[in-house]
Tab-separated table of N, CA and C in Angstrom:
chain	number	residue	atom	x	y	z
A	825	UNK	N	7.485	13.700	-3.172
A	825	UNK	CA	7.996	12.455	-3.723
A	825	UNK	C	7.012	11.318	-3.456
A	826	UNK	N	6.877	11.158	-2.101
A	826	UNK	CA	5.442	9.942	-2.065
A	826	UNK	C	4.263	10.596	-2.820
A	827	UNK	N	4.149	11.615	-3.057
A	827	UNK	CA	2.639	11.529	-3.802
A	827	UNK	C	2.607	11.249	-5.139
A	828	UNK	N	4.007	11.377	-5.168
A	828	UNK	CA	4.354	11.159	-7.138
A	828	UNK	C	4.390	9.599	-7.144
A	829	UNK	N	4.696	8.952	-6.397
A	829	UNK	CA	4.417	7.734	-6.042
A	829	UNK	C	3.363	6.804	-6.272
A	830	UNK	N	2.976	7.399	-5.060
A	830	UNK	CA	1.395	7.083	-5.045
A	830	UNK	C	0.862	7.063	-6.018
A	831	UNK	N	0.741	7.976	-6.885
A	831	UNK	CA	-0.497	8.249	-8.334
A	831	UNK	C	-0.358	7.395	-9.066
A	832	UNK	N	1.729	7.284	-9.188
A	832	UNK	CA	1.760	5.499	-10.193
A	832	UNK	C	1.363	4.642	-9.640
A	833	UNK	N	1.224	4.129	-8.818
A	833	UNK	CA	1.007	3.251	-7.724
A	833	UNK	C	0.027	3.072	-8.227
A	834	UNK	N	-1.264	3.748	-8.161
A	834	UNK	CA	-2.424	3.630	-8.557
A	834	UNK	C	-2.713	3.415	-10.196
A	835	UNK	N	-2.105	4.186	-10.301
A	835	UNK	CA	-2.106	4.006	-12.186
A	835	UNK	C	-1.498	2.379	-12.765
A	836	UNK	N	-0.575	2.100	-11.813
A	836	UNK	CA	0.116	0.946	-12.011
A	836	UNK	C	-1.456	-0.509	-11.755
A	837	UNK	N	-2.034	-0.150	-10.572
A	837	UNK	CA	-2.705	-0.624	-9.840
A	837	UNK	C	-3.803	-0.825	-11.046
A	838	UNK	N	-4.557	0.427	-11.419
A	838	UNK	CA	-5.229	0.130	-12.801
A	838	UNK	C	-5.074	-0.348	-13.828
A	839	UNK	N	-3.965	-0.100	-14.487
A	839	UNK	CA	-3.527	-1.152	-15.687
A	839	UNK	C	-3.806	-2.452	-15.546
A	840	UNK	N	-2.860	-2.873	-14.459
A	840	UNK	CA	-3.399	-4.422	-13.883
A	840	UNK	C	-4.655	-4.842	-13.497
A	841	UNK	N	-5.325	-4.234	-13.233
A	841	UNK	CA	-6.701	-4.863	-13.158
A	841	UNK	C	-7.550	-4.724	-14.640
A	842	UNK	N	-6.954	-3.590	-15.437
A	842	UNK	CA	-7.423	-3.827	-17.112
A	842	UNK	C	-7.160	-5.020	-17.635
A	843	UNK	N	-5.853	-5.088	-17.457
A	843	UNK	CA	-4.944	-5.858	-18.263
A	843	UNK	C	-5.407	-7.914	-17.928
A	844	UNK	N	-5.673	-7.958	-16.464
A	844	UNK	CA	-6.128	-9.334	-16.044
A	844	UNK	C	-7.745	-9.521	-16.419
A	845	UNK	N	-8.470	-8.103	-16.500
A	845	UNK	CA	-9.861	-8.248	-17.103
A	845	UNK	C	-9.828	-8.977	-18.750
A	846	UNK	N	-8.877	-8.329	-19.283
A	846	UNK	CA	-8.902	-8.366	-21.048
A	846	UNK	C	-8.504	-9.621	-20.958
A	847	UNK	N	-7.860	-10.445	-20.369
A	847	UNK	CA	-7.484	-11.824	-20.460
A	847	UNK	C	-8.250	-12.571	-20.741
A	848	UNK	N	-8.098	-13.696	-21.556
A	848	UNK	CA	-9.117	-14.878	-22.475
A	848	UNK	C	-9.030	-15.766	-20.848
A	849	UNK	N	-9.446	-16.178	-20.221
A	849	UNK	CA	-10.261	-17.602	-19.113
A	849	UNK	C	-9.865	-18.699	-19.750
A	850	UNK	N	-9.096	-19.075	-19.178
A	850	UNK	CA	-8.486	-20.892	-19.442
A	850	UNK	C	-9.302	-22.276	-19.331
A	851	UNK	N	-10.708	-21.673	-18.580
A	851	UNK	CA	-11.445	-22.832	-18.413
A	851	UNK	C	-11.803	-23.260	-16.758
A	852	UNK	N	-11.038	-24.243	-16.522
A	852	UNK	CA	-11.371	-24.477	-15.520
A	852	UNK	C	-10.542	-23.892	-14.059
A	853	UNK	N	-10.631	-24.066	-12.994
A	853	UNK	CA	-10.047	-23.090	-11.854
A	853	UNK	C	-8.479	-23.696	-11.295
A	854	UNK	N	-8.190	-22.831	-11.049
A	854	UNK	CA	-6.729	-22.852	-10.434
A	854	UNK	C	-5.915	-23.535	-11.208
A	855	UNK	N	-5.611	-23.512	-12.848
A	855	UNK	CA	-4.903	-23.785	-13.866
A	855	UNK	C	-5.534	-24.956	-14.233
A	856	UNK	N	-6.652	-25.682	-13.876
A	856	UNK	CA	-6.683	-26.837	-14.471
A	856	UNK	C	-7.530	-26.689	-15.827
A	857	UNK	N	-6.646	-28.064	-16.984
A	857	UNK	CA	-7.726	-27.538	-17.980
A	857	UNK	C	-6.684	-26.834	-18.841
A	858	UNK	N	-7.091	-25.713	-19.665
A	858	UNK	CA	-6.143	-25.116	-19.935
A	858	UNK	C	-6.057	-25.504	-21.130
A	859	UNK	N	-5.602	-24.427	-22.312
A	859	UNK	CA	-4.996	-24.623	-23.670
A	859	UNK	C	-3.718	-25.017	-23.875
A	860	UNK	N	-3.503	-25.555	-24.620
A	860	UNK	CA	-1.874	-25.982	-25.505
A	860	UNK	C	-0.945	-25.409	-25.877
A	861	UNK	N	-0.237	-25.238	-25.100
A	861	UNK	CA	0.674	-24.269	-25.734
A	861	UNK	C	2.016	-24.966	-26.521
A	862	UNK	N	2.286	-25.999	-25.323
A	862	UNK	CA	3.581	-26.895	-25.745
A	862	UNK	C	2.842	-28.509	-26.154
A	863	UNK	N	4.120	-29.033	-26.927
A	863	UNK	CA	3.299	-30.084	-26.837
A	863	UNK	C	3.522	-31.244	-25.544
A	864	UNK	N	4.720	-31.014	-24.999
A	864	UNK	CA	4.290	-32.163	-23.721
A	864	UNK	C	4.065	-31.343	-22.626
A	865	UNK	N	3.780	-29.894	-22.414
A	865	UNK	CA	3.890	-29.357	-21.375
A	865	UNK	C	2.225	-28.879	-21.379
A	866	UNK	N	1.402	-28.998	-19.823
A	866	UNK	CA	-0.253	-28.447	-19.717
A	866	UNK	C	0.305	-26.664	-19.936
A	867	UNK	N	0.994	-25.917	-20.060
A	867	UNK	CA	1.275	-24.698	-19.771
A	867	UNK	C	1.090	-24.142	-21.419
A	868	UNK	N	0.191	-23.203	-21.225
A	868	UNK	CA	-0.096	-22.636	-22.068
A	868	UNK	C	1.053	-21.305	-22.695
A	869	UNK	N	1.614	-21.371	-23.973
A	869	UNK	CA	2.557	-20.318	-24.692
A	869	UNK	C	2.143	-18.978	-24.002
A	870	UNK	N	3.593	-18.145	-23.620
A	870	UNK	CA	3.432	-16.771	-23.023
A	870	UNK	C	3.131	-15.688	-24.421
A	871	UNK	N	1.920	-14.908	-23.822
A	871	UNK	CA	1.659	-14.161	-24.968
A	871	UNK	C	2.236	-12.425	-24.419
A	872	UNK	N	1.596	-11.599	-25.167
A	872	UNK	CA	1.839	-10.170	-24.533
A	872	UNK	C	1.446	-9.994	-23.580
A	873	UNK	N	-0.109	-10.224	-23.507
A	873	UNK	CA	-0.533	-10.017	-22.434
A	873	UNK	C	-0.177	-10.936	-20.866
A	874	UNK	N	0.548	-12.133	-21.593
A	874	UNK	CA	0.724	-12.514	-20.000
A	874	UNK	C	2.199	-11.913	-19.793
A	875	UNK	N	3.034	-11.286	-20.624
A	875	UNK	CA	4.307	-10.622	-20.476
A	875	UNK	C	3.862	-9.018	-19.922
A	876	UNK	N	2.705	-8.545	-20.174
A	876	UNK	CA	2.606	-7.244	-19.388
A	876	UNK	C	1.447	-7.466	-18.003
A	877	UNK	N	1.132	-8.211	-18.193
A	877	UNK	CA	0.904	-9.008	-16.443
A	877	UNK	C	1.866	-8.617	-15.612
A	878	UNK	N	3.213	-9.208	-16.006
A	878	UNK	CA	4.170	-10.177	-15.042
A	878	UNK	C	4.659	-8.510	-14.891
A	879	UNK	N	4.603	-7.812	-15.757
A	879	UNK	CA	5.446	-6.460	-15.760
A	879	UNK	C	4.685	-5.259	-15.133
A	880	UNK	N	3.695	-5.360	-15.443
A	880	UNK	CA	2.360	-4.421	-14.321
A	880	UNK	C	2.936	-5.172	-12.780
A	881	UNK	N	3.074	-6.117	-12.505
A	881	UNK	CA	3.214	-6.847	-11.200
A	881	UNK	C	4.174	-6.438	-10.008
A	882	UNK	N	5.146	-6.658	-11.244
A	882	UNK	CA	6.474	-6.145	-10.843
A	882	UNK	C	6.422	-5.167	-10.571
A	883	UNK	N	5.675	-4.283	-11.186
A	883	UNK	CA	5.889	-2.882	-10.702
A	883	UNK	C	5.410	-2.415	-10.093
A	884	UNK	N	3.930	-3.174	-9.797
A	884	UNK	CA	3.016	-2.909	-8.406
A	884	UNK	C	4.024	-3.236	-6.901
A	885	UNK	N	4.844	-4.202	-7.490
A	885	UNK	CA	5.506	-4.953	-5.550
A	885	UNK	C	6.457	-3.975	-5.457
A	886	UNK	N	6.626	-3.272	-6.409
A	886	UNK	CA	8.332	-2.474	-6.480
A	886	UNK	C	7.847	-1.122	-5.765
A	887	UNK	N	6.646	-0.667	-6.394
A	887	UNK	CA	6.114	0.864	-5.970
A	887	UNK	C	5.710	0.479	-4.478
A	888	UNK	N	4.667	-0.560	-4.023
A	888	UNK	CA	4.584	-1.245	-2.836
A	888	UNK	C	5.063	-0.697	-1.884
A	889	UNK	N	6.346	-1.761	-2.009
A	889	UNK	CA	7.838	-1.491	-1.180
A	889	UNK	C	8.600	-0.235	-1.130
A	890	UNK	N	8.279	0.719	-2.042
A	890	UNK	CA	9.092	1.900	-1.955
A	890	UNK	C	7.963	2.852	-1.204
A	891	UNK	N	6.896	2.988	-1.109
A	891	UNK	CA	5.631	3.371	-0.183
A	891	UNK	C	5.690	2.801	1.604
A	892	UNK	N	5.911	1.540	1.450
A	892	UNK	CA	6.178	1.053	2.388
A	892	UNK	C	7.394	1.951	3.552
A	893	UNK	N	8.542	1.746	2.342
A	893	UNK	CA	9.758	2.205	3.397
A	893	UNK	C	9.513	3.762	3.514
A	894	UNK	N	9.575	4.374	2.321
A	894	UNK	CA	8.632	6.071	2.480
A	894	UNK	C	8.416	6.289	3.765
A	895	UNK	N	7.241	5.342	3.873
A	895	UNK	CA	5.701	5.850	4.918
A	895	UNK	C	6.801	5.534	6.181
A	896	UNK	N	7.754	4.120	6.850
A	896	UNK	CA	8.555	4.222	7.310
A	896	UNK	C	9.344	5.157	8.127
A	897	UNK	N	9.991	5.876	6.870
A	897	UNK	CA	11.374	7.368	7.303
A	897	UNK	C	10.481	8.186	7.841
A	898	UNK	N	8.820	8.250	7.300
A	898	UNK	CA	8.560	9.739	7.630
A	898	UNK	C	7.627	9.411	9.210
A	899	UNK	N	7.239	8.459	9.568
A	899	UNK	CA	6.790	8.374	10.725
A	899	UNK	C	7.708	8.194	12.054
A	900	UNK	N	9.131	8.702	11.295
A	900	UNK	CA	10.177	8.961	12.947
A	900	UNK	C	10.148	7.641	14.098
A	901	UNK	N	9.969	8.157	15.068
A	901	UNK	CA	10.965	6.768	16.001
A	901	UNK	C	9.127	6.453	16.535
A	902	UNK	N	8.083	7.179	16.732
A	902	UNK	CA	7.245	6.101	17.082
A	902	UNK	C	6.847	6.711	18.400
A	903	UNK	N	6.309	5.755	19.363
A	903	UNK	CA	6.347	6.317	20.958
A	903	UNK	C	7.150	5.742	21.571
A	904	UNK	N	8.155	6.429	22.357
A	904	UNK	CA	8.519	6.058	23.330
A	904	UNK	C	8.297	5.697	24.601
A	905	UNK	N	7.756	4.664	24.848
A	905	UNK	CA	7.185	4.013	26.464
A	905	UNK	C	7.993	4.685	27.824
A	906	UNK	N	9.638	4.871	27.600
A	906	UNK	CA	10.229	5.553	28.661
A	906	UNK	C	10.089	6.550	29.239
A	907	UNK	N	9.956	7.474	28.371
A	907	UNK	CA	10.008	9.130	28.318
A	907	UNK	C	8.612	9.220	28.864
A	908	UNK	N	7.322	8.795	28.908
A	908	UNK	CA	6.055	8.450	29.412
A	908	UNK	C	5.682	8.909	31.034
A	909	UNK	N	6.102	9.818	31.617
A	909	UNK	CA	5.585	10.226	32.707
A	909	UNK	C	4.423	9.672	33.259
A	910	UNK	N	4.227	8.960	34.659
A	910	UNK	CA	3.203	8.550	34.906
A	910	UNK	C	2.978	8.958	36.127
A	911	UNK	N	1.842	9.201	36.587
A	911	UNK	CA	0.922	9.616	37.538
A	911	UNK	C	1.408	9.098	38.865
A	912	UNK	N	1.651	9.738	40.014
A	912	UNK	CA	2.193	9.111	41.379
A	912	UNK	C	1.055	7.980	41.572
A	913	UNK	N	1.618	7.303	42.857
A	913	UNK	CA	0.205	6.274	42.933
A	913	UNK	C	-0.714	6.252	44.138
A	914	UNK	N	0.355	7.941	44.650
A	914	UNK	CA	-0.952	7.959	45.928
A	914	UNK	C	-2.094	8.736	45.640
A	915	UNK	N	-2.534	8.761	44.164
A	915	UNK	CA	-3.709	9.903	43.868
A	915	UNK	C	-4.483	8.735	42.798
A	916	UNK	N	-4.258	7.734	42.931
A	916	UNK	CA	-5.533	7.228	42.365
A	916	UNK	C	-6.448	6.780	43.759
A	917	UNK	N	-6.687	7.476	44.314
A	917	UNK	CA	-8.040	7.169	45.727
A	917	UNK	C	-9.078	6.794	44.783
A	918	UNK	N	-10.188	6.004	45.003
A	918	UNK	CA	-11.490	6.181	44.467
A	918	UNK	C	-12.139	7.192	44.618
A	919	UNK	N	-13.348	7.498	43.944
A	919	UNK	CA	-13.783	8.593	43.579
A	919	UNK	C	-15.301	8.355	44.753
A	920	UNK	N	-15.945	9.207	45.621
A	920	UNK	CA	-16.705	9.726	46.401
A	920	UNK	C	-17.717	8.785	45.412
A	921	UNK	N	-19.072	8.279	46.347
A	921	UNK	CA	-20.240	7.822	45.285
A	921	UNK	C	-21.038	9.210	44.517
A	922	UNK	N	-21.170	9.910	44.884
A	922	UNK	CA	-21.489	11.293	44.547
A	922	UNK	C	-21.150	11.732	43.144
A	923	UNK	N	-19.771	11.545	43.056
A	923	UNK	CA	-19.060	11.858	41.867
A	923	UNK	C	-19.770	10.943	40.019
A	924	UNK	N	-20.044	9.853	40.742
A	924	UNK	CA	-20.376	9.114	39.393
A	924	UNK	C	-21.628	9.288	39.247
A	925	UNK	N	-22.643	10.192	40.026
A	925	UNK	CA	-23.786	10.271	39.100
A	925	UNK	C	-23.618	11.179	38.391
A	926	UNK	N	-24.709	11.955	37.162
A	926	UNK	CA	-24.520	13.202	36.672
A	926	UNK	C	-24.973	14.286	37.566
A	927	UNK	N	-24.382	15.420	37.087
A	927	UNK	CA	-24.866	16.798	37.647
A	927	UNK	C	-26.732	17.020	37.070
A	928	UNK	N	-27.199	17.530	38.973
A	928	UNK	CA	-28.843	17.430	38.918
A	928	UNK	C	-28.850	18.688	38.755
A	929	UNK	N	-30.037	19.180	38.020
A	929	UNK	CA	-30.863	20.504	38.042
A	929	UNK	C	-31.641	20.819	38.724
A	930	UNK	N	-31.308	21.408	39.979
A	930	UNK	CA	-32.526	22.008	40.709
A	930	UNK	C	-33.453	20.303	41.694
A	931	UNK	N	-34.475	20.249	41.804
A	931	UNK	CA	-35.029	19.517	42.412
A	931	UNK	C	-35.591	17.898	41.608
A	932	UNK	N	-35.188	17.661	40.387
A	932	UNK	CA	-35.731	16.885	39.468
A	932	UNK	C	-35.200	15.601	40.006
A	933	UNK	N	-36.032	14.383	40.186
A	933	UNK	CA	-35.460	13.259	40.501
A	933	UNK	C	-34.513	12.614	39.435
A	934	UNK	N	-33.254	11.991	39.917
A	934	UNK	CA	-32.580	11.009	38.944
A	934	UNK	C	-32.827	10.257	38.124
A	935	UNK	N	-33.749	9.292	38.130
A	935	UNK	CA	-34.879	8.729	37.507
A	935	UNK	C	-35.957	8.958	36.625
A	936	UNK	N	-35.892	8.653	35.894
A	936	UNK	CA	-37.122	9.480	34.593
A	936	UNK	C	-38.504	9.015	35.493
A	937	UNK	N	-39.871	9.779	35.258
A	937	UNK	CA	-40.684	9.443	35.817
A	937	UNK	C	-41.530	8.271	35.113
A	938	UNK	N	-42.106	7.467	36.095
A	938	UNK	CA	-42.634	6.229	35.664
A	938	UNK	C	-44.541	6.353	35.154
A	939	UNK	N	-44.449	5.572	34.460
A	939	UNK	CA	-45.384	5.273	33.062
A	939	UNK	C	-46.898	5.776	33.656
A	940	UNK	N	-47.289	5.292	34.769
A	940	UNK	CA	-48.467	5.622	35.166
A	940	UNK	C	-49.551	7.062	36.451
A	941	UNK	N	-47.777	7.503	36.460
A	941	UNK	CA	-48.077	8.775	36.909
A	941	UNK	C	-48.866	9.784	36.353
Protein backbone atom coordinates (compact mmCIF):
# COMPACT_ATOMS: atom_id res chain seq x y z
CA UNK A 1 0.00 0.00 0.00
CA UNK A 2 2.78 2.70 0.75
CA UNK A 3 4.53 1.87 -2.35
CA UNK A 4 1.39 2.34 -4.38
CA UNK A 5 1.53 5.54 -2.74
CA UNK A 6 4.58 6.59 -3.14
CA UNK A 7 4.74 6.20 -7.08
CA UNK A 8 1.61 8.71 -7.12
CA UNK A 9 3.24 10.73 -4.89
CA UNK A 10 5.86 11.08 -7.26
CA UNK A 11 3.86 11.11 -10.33
CA UNK A 12 1.72 13.67 -8.57
CA UNK A 13 5.07 15.44 -7.68
CA UNK A 14 5.90 15.52 -11.55
CA UNK A 15 2.90 16.83 -13.02
CA UNK A 16 3.34 19.77 -10.76
CA UNK A 17 6.52 20.70 -11.56
CA UNK A 18 5.34 20.31 -15.52
CA UNK A 19 2.42 22.00 -14.98
CA UNK A 20 4.19 25.32 -12.93
CA UNK A 21 7.03 25.06 -15.78
CA UNK A 22 4.27 25.50 -18.73
CA UNK A 23 2.99 28.55 -16.89
CA UNK A 24 3.13 32.07 -18.80
CA UNK A 25 5.49 34.51 -15.88
CA UNK A 26 3.46 37.45 -14.71
CA UNK A 27 6.35 39.74 -14.80
CA UNK A 28 7.52 40.98 -11.94
CA UNK A 29 8.28 38.93 -8.43
CA UNK A 30 6.10 37.93 -5.71
CA UNK A 31 2.76 38.94 -7.67
CA UNK A 32 3.72 42.31 -8.42
CA UNK A 33 2.86 43.62 -11.80
CA UNK A 34 0.77 41.21 -13.23
CA UNK A 35 -1.98 40.99 -16.04
CA UNK A 36 -5.72 41.99 -15.93
CA UNK A 37 -7.88 39.89 -15.29
CA UNK A 38 -10.67 41.93 -13.45
CA UNK A 39 -11.26 45.23 -13.90
CA UNK A 40 -10.82 46.69 -10.34
CA UNK A 41 -9.06 43.74 -9.04
CA UNK A 42 -4.57 43.38 -9.69
CA UNK A 43 -5.56 39.46 -9.76
CA UNK A 44 -5.27 37.98 -12.78
CA UNK A 45 -8.62 35.56 -14.29
CA UNK A 46 -8.23 31.74 -13.13
CA UNK A 47 -7.37 29.75 -16.14
CA UNK A 48 -6.93 25.77 -16.45
CA UNK A 49 -3.84 25.78 -15.76
CA UNK A 50 -4.00 27.69 -12.58
CA UNK A 51 -7.16 25.26 -11.72
CA UNK A 52 -4.82 22.14 -12.21
CA UNK A 53 -2.09 23.80 -10.10
CA UNK A 54 -4.36 24.18 -7.16
CA UNK A 55 -5.46 20.41 -7.92
CA UNK A 56 -1.88 18.80 -8.49
CA UNK A 57 -1.35 20.62 -4.92
CA UNK A 58 -3.94 19.31 -3.25
CA UNK A 59 -3.05 16.21 -4.03
CA UNK A 60 0.56 16.47 -3.36
CA UNK A 61 -0.42 17.66 0.66
CA UNK A 62 -3.09 14.85 0.67
CA UNK A 63 -0.58 11.93 -0.56
CA UNK A 64 2.06 13.87 1.87
CA UNK A 65 0.00 13.32 4.85
CA UNK A 66 -1.13 9.88 4.09
CA UNK A 67 2.88 8.85 3.75
CA UNK A 68 3.42 10.69 6.68
CA UNK A 69 0.91 8.80 8.97
CA UNK A 70 1.82 5.35 6.91
CA UNK A 71 5.53 5.78 7.71
CA UNK A 72 4.05 6.56 11.42
CA UNK A 73 1.90 2.99 12.10
CA UNK A 74 4.74 1.14 10.62
CA UNK A 75 7.64 2.40 12.75
CA UNK A 76 5.83 0.95 16.12
CA UNK A 77 6.41 2.57 19.56
CA UNK A 78 10.10 3.75 18.91
CA UNK A 79 12.78 3.22 21.82
CA UNK A 80 12.01 2.79 24.92
CA UNK A 81 14.49 4.63 27.42
CA UNK A 82 13.06 2.31 30.42
CA UNK A 83 13.43 -1.10 29.33
CA UNK A 84 17.33 0.14 28.59
CA UNK A 85 19.51 -1.92 30.88
CA UNK A 86 22.48 -0.13 32.02
CA UNK A 87 25.84 -1.09 33.04
CA UNK A 88 26.55 -1.30 37.05
CA UNK A 89 28.75 1.63 38.03
CA UNK A 90 31.37 -0.18 39.77
CA UNK A 91 32.96 -1.33 36.34
CA UNK A 92 33.56 1.79 34.71
CA UNK A 93 37.36 1.88 36.49
CA UNK A 94 39.65 3.62 34.00
CA UNK A 95 41.45 1.79 31.70
CA UNK A 96 45.47 0.85 32.58
CA UNK A 97 47.82 3.48 30.36
CA UNK A 98 48.89 0.41 28.47
CA UNK A 99 45.53 -0.24 27.16
CA UNK A 100 45.21 2.98 24.94
CA UNK A 101 48.15 2.50 22.90
CA UNK A 102 47.90 0.07 19.88
CA UNK A 103 49.02 -3.50 19.87
CA UNK A 104 53.16 -3.56 19.02
CA UNK A 105 54.79 -6.09 16.73
CA UNK A 106 57.68 -7.60 17.98
CA UNK A 107 60.43 -4.93 18.79
CA UNK A 108 59.36 -1.87 16.43
CA UNK A 109 59.27 1.49 18.16
CA UNK A 110 55.79 3.37 18.57
CA UNK A 111 56.87 6.18 16.71
CA UNK A 112 57.49 6.21 13.01
CA UNK A 113 61.17 6.74 12.44
CA UNK A 114 62.48 10.24 12.03
CA UNK A 115 63.52 11.99 8.70
CA UNK A 116 67.25 11.94 9.04
CA UNK A 117 68.07 8.58 10.11
Amino acid sequence: MENIILTVHLIIALCLIGIVLIQRSEGGGLGIGGGGGGAMTGRPGVTALGKLTWVFGIAFVITSITLTVLAAQNAGGGIDLDAIELAPTGTDAPLPGDALLPPTTGDAPLTPPRIDE
